[in-house]
Amino acid sequence: MKKNIAMRVASLILMCTIVSSCFVGSTFAKYTSSASGSSNATVAKWDVKVNGTNVNSVNPATFNLFDKSTVYQLAGIDTGTNASGWTKNDDANVKDGSDRAIVAPGTWGVVSFQVTNNSDVKATYAVVISALSTTLPLEFSTDGETWTSASSITPLPYNLGSGTLEIGDSTGETVNLYWRWLFDISDDANTADTGLGVTGTATCNITVNAEFTQVD
């Protein structure tokens, strides 16, 4: 009898040992996984040009609007039509300037330039008058149809016209900047124009910039 009890106790102890060993073993078992990733980024290129020359907000492109060799006559031109169709006839009735343009009633001019955007971002451009000092009754336009008088260009800087250039638009577009001095508008205008001519000292000093901005 005692022998059977001893055997049962021994069997029970062995069984408990095996069961506890299983629990201990499971304590140190677990699932493990890991993942990693990497990537690279490059800053978008900013590459805008005027007539093939790089420009930026620190160094904007400027233009000679009153080139002495490009003063044209308005005679015979319907000034109400688009200036892009006007005939570029040199005005032989106005003296050539030695170092600057000489303008008079009935004259007009235009400066053209190419704007391109080889950037990785979309951009807008603006033709901006940043400085203007004049008593001449001149008018300015970028499309040849909508004209802005010098007296109404305020405050400065003044955005005369703007447009959009798509990403990588290396062809770009041609921008025209026109000026004109209308002839024989009214008796009052003629009297004022005559006064400017008699004095002979009036000038127009203007600074025009082409400015580019990234589209947000």
Coordinates of N, CA, C and O in Angstrom, one line a residue, residues 35 70 75 183:
A35 N 10.7 46.1 -40.3 CA 10.6 46.7 -41.6 C 11.4 48.0 -41.6 O 11.5 48.7 -40.6
T70 N 14.4 103.3 -82.0 CA 13.1 102.7 -82.2 C 12.0 103.7 -81.8 O 11.1 103.4 -80.9
A75 N 1.5 108.4 -87.4 CA 0.7 108.9 -88.5 C 0.1 107.8 -89.4 O 0.8 106.8 -89.7
F183 N -1.4 112.0 -80.7 CA -1.3 113.3 -81.5 C -2.7 113.9 -81.6 O -3.6 113.3 -82.0

